[in-house]
Amino acid sequence: MAAIPCSGFILRRGQQAAGSGTGRFTSRPEAELLPRAVQREFADESGLFFQHDLELGSRLGLSYGLRYDYYRYLGPRNVRTYAPDRPLATAPILEETAFAAGEAIETYSGWGPRVSFRYSLNAETSLKGGYNRMYQFIHLISNTATIAPTDVWKLSDSFLRPQTVDQYSIGLFKNFKSNIFETSVELYYKDMQNSVEYIDGANLILQNHLETELLPGRGRAYGAELFIRKNLGRTTGWLSYTYSRSERQVITPFEEFAINRGEWFPSNFDKPHELTLIGNYKLSALSSFSATFTYSTGRPITFPVAKFDFAGNALALFTDRNQQRIPDFHRLDVAYNFKFNGKSRFADGDWTFSVMNVYGRRNPFSLFFADQAGALLRPFV
């Protein structure tokens, strides 16, 4: 990236290139498993951008720019063609085309504008805001219904378009008492197009054709962030609280594949309340005590509501997706910090003694359900 300073403004320009590839699952030689590997994926992307920063008087600063992204999904890969007007999960396969190594299978491109401003109301108060558009060419597909939540990375291809994100933000920033205290309140909203969700009962592992397990959708995220920091004095620290929502919607003409009847539902990353409190107390010039407390709402999960037997197999019945949550997360960590100024190279330096999770909170990572005859399904951490 190059920066060209001029009177009253700075012009930045640059370019970027990157390649992407997926790994593969393999079994150990001693494992009694038949070897199975999925097709690897390859892609490259490049971009050009410029940014213009300028000051419009003593109060107003403005920055705007434009980015162009270009993406290619590459071979080697075998790509299917499905019968039209049918869901891919059940559509007949008309043909399968083999693409050579380095051959472009699909290309995408797009312009990403961005603009931000800063307006100083006085020496200690300012208003900041901005808008930008981003393209995400790699999709993260998360299935939290399993005992160990499964994350799969998937490149954009002929069936999955890149995700487009439009983000808006505005915030008020104010310092108090000669900048001893910093405070801010920010609001944001994100609109996401071409997000990806998996169908009910999806098989995401060792799947050569993930398009049959996925559905395109849209997403939105919005929230408010409150931040307070104390910079000087014997006691310092900061507090951050965020209220945020992250939701998804999948609308499909095929009713049997609709998720929550096409209504908005919480995404796997939806945690409405998040709180972080960090404090530091200076005991002397060489020692200090610190504590960190964190809290967040438990992430969404889908619980089974009943079970039934089919051909001798016990099957679970699930309701709407992500309508329940695992227990909330919270923990307290404390630490004692001491600085040695000795002459020995073994004693000189900073020492920290920490106690993690002081009150022994059992924060669940995931839940699974035990099946006991004559009893309701009961979750286990």
XYZ file of C-alpha atoms in Angstrom:
381
model
C 0.000 0.000 0.000
C 1.279 3.471 -0.857
C 0.315 6.726 0.879
C 0.615 10.011 -1.009
C 0.440 13.014 1.366
C -0.794 16.285 -0.069
C -1.842 19.556 1.457
C -4.997 18.884 3.480
C -5.451 15.243 2.506
C -3.820 11.817 2.169
C -4.435 9.470 -0.757
C -3.821 5.739 -0.194
C -3.770 3.107 -2.909
C -2.789 -0.535 -3.094
C -3.426 -4.031 -4.393
C -3.779 -7.492 -2.908
C -3.658 -11.103 -4.082
C -4.324 -14.319 -2.181
C -4.990 -17.990 -2.759
C -7.288 -20.392 -0.924
C -7.369 -24.143 -0.577
C -9.060 -26.700 1.630
C -7.423 -29.582 3.487
C -8.526 -33.181 3.626
C -9.389 -35.850 6.179
C -7.121 -38.884 6.283
C -7.099 -41.972 8.498
C -4.068 -43.228 10.416
C -2.349 -46.282 8.863
C -3.241 -48.480 11.834
C -6.909 -47.433 11.823
C -9.360 -50.084 10.647
C -11.140 -47.658 8.353
C -11.523 -47.533 4.624
C -9.667 -44.450 3.331
C -11.965 -41.740 2.062
C -11.097 -38.261 0.871
C -13.188 -35.420 -0.482
C -12.215 -33.326 -3.464
C -9.957 -30.456 -2.514
C -11.012 -26.920 -3.398
C -8.877 -24.145 -4.846
C -9.491 -20.469 -5.511
C -7.646 -17.201 -5.876
C -8.706 -13.640 -5.272
C -7.244 -10.233 -5.964
C -8.206 -6.685 -5.228
C -7.460 -3.050 -5.943
C -8.368 -0.185 -3.664
C -7.848 3.480 -2.976
C -8.645 5.631 0.034
C -8.801 9.400 0.363
C -8.415 11.038 3.798
C -8.973 14.743 4.184
C -9.647 17.359 6.843
C -12.468 19.818 6.183
C -11.640 22.524 8.676
C -10.755 22.044 12.329
C -13.835 19.977 13.250
C -14.658 17.633 10.379
C -12.573 14.771 9.033
C -13.674 12.606 6.115
C -12.366 9.357 4.665
C -13.774 7.573 1.644
C -12.593 4.873 -0.685
C -13.442 2.143 -3.134
C -12.283 -1.458 -3.421
C -12.640 -3.863 -6.331
C -12.550 -7.602 -5.546
C -12.089 -10.361 -8.125
C -12.458 -14.056 -7.252
C -11.951 -17.283 -9.223
C -13.043 -20.770 -8.189
C -10.525 -23.164 -9.742
C -10.109 -26.784 -10.711
C -9.298 -29.593 -10.519
C -12.848 -30.506 -9.570
C -15.861 -32.457 -10.793
C -18.956 -30.245 -10.841
C -22.480 -31.572 -11.138
C -25.370 -30.191 -13.151
C -28.751 -30.752 -11.501
C -32.262 -30.830 -12.892
C -33.846 -27.352 -12.685
C -36.767 -26.350 -10.458
C -35.901 -28.932 -7.829
C -34.093 -28.618 -4.478
C -30.476 -29.692 -4.911
C -30.825 -32.209 -2.077
C -33.240 -34.301 -4.156
C -32.718 -33.080 -7.734
C -31.609 -35.680 -10.303
C -28.022 -35.311 -11.532
C -27.996 -34.548 -15.259
C -24.233 -34.634 -15.797
C -20.869 -34.166 -14.118
C -18.181 -31.968 -15.676
C -14.467 -32.387 -14.934
C -12.372 -29.203 -14.744
C -8.591 -29.309 -15.078
C -6.133 -27.922 -12.533
C -6.101 -24.130 -12.624
C -9.148 -23.927 -14.900
C -11.659 -21.271 -13.837
C -14.958 -22.895 -12.857
C -16.706 -19.741 -11.645
C -15.759 -16.075 -11.234
C -17.211 -13.309 -9.069
C -16.366 -9.640 -8.740
C -17.759 -6.590 -7.020
C -17.184 -3.024 -5.893
C -16.926 -2.208 -2.198
C -17.442 1.470 -1.351
C -16.606 2.811 2.091
C -16.964 6.169 3.815
C -16.414 7.381 7.369
C -16.463 10.726 9.147
C -15.379 12.313 12.410
C -16.958 15.491 13.722
C -15.524 17.182 16.831
C -18.247 18.793 18.914
C -15.630 20.186 21.309
C -12.160 19.312 22.589
C -13.420 16.230 24.456
C -16.451 15.104 22.431
C -16.710 13.739 18.915
C -19.227 11.998 16.692
C -18.048 9.214 14.365
C -19.860 7.160 11.770
C -19.336 5.119 8.668
C -20.554 2.730 6.002
C -18.712 0.034 4.074
C -19.458 -2.959 1.856
C -17.425 -6.161 2.103
C -17.324 -9.461 0.215
C -16.670 -12.782 1.945
C -15.618 -15.528 -0.461
C -15.193 -18.262 2.168
C -18.290 -19.472 4.022
C -18.217 -20.761 7.597
C -20.860 -23.457 8.090
C -21.476 -24.278 11.759
C -23.590 -27.128 13.094
C -24.024 -26.735 16.866
C -26.495 -29.606 17.207
C -23.738 -32.191 17.548
C -21.922 -33.121 20.771
C -18.831 -31.330 19.471
C -19.945 -28.343 17.341
C -18.782 -28.797 13.764
C -17.312 -25.974 11.663
C -16.763 -26.463 7.934
C -15.143 -23.911 5.642
C -16.555 -23.796 2.107
C -15.306 -21.738 -0.837
C -17.786 -19.864 -3.004
C -18.534 -21.897 -6.120
C -21.116 -22.275 -8.879
C -23.876 -22.892 -6.324
C -22.836 -20.656 -3.405
C -22.362 -16.986 -4.179
C -20.002 -14.831 -2.074
C -21.550 -13.279 0.996
C -22.087 -9.523 0.737
C -22.097 -7.431 3.908
C -23.267 -3.818 4.197
C -22.335 -2.315 7.565
C -23.471 0.981 9.097
C -22.219 2.451 12.367
C -22.416 5.655 14.376
C -20.977 6.503 17.765
C -20.535 9.253 20.326
C -17.123 9.484 22.039
C -16.434 11.661 25.076
C -13.514 12.075 27.487
C -13.791 13.489 31.007
C -11.431 15.124 33.507
C -8.521 15.814 31.171
C -8.827 12.428 29.446
C -8.665 10.408 32.659
C -11.959 8.791 31.636
C -12.876 7.649 28.121
C -16.472 6.783 27.243
C -18.259 5.831 24.059
C -21.644 4.637 22.836
C -21.874 3.030 19.394
C -24.750 1.668 17.317
C -24.319 -0.635 14.339
C -26.347 -2.540 11.773
C -25.224 -5.212 9.287
C -27.160 -6.533 6.315
C -25.843 -9.830 4.921
C -26.821 -11.329 1.581
C -25.980 -14.872 0.396
C -25.367 -16.259 3.853
C -25.481 -20.059 4.087
C -27.451 -22.431 6.327
C -27.514 -26.219 6.324
C -30.681 -28.240 5.723
C -32.226 -30.310 8.509
C -30.286 -33.544 8.940
C -27.337 -32.290 6.907
C -24.177 -34.360 6.515
C -21.308 -31.851 6.458
C -18.333 -34.158 6.988
C -16.582 -35.917 4.068
C -19.172 -34.513 1.684
C -17.974 -34.046 -1.899
C -20.996 -32.007 -2.939
C -21.885 -29.715 -0.047
C -24.326 -27.781 -2.214
C -26.856 -30.582 -1.617
C -26.702 -29.936 2.148
C -26.925 -26.126 2.085
C -29.468 -23.394 1.525
C -28.811 -19.748 0.610
C -30.266 -17.138 2.923
C -29.782 -13.684 4.336
C -28.730 -12.315 7.680
C -28.810 -9.234 9.824
C -26.973 -8.115 12.930
C -27.513 -5.031 15.034
C -26.651 -3.765 18.457
C -25.255 -1.144 20.799
C -21.874 -1.023 22.538
C -21.089 0.898 25.730
C -17.456 1.429 26.760
C -15.930 3.162 29.814
C -12.197 3.297 30.581
C -10.175 4.873 33.415
C -6.622 5.594 32.254
C -4.844 7.213 35.201
C -4.592 6.757 38.946
C -3.871 3.905 41.285
C -6.982 2.105 40.068
C -7.420 1.694 36.315
C -9.495 -0.526 34.080
C -12.411 -0.621 31.742
C -15.965 -1.857 31.354
C -17.556 -2.949 28.100
C -21.184 -3.950 27.580
C -22.690 -5.014 24.274
C -26.288 -5.717 23.379
C -26.367 -7.412 19.996
C -28.543 -9.663 17.887
C -27.484 -11.865 14.977
C -30.270 -13.474 12.946
C -30.747 -15.502 9.782
C -33.603 -16.059 7.364
C -33.950 -18.766 4.720
C -36.785 -18.473 2.219
C -37.159 -21.294 -0.295
C -39.992 -22.209 -2.683
C -39.668 -25.801 -1.499
C -41.707 -25.992 1.697
C -40.119 -29.206 2.948
C -36.729 -27.441 3.174
C -37.934 -24.221 4.799
C -36.189 -23.359 8.079
C -38.546 -22.114 10.784
C -41.204 -21.478 8.106
C -39.114 -18.706 6.539
C -39.107 -16.609 9.718
C -36.061 -14.888 11.207
C -34.241 -17.055 13.756
C -31.116 -16.594 15.948
C -27.851 -17.468 14.254
C -25.249 -19.662 15.934
C -23.416 -16.480 16.971
C -26.379 -14.738 18.607
C -25.420 -13.696 22.161
C -27.629 -10.745 23.156
C -25.683 -9.721 26.257
C -21.900 -9.568 26.651
C -20.125 -7.887 29.564
C -16.410 -7.518 30.284
C -15.023 -5.828 33.404
C -11.267 -5.467 33.903
C -9.697 -3.785 36.931
C -6.085 -3.093 37.911
C -4.967 -1.852 41.331
C -1.397 -0.648 41.802
C -0.119 -1.864 45.185
C 3.334 -0.326 44.778
C 5.768 0.727 42.097
C 6.627 -2.934 41.515
C 3.415 -4.846 42.174
C -0.221 -4.772 41.186
C -3.412 -6.782 41.455
C -5.793 -7.353 38.546
C -9.155 -9.028 38.021
C -11.186 -9.879 34.921
C -14.874 -10.770 34.868
C -16.648 -11.845 31.688
C -20.267 -12.732 31.025
C -22.193 -13.635 27.889
C -25.560 -15.091 27.022
C -25.428 -18.768 26.102
C -25.365 -19.475 22.383
C -28.459 -20.832 20.621
C -29.007 -24.554 20.257
C -31.771 -26.835 19.009
C -33.221 -29.280 21.537
C -35.065 -32.494 20.644
C -38.591 -32.524 22.037
C -39.469 -36.177 21.522
C -38.202 -39.491 20.235
C -39.729 -42.290 18.214
C -38.723 -45.684 16.897
C -38.416 -46.421 13.207
C -37.333 -49.861 11.981
C -35.695 -50.537 15.317
C -33.793 -47.241 15.390
C -34.405 -44.472 17.950
C -34.845 -41.132 16.184
C -35.142 -37.663 17.738
C -37.786 -35.098 16.819
C -36.575 -31.492 16.709
C -38.617 -28.293 16.730
C -37.680 -24.902 15.295
C -33.964 -24.249 14.889
C -31.982 -22.362 17.561
C -34.936 -21.661 19.856
C -33.160 -22.802 23.044
C -29.810 -21.822 24.566
C -27.012 -23.432 26.514
C -26.472 -21.920 30.005
C -24.894 -18.472 30.177
C -21.112 -18.145 30.323
C -19.395 -16.246 33.151
C -16.091 -16.477 35.010
C -13.747 -14.457 37.223
C -9.941 -14.509 36.914
C -7.546 -12.746 39.295
C -3.803 -12.173 39.110
C -0.939 -10.774 41.175
C 1.805 -9.099 39.139
C 5.305 -8.424 40.457
C 8.339 -6.877 38.777
C 11.842 -7.983 39.828
C 14.711 -5.558 39.443
C 17.394 -7.969 40.620
C 20.771 -8.409 39.033
C 20.303 -12.109 38.340
C 19.114 -12.932 34.837
C 16.917 -15.657 36.370
C 15.126 -13.281 38.749
C 14.905 -10.141 36.665
C 11.633 -9.596 34.798
C 7.856 -9.662 35.287
C 6.151 -12.416 37.247
C 2.424 -13.115 37.216
C 0.540 -15.494 39.507
C -3.012 -16.161 38.322
C -6.083 -17.937 39.591
C -8.416 -18.813 36.730
C -12.160 -19.239 37.180
C -12.052 -18.301 40.873
C -15.482 -19.611 41.842
C -15.262 -22.752 39.707
C -18.033 -22.009 37.246
C -18.776 -25.021 35.012
C -19.324 -23.261 31.718
C -20.729 -25.739 29.188
C -19.148 -26.036 25.778
C -21.916 -28.202 24.383
C -24.910 -30.294 25.433
C -25.962 -33.822 24.638
C -29.011 -35.811 25.666
C -29.246 -39.075 27.582
C -31.907 -41.589 26.588
C -33.370 -43.353 29.617
C -36.382 -45.640 29.447
C -39.493 -44.047 30.923
C -37.855 -40.639 31.397
C -37.974 -37.365 29.537
C -34.948 -36.395 27.478
C -32.473 -34.752 29.851
C -29.559 -32.538 28.778
C -26.019 -33.209 29.984
C -23.144 -30.719 29.920
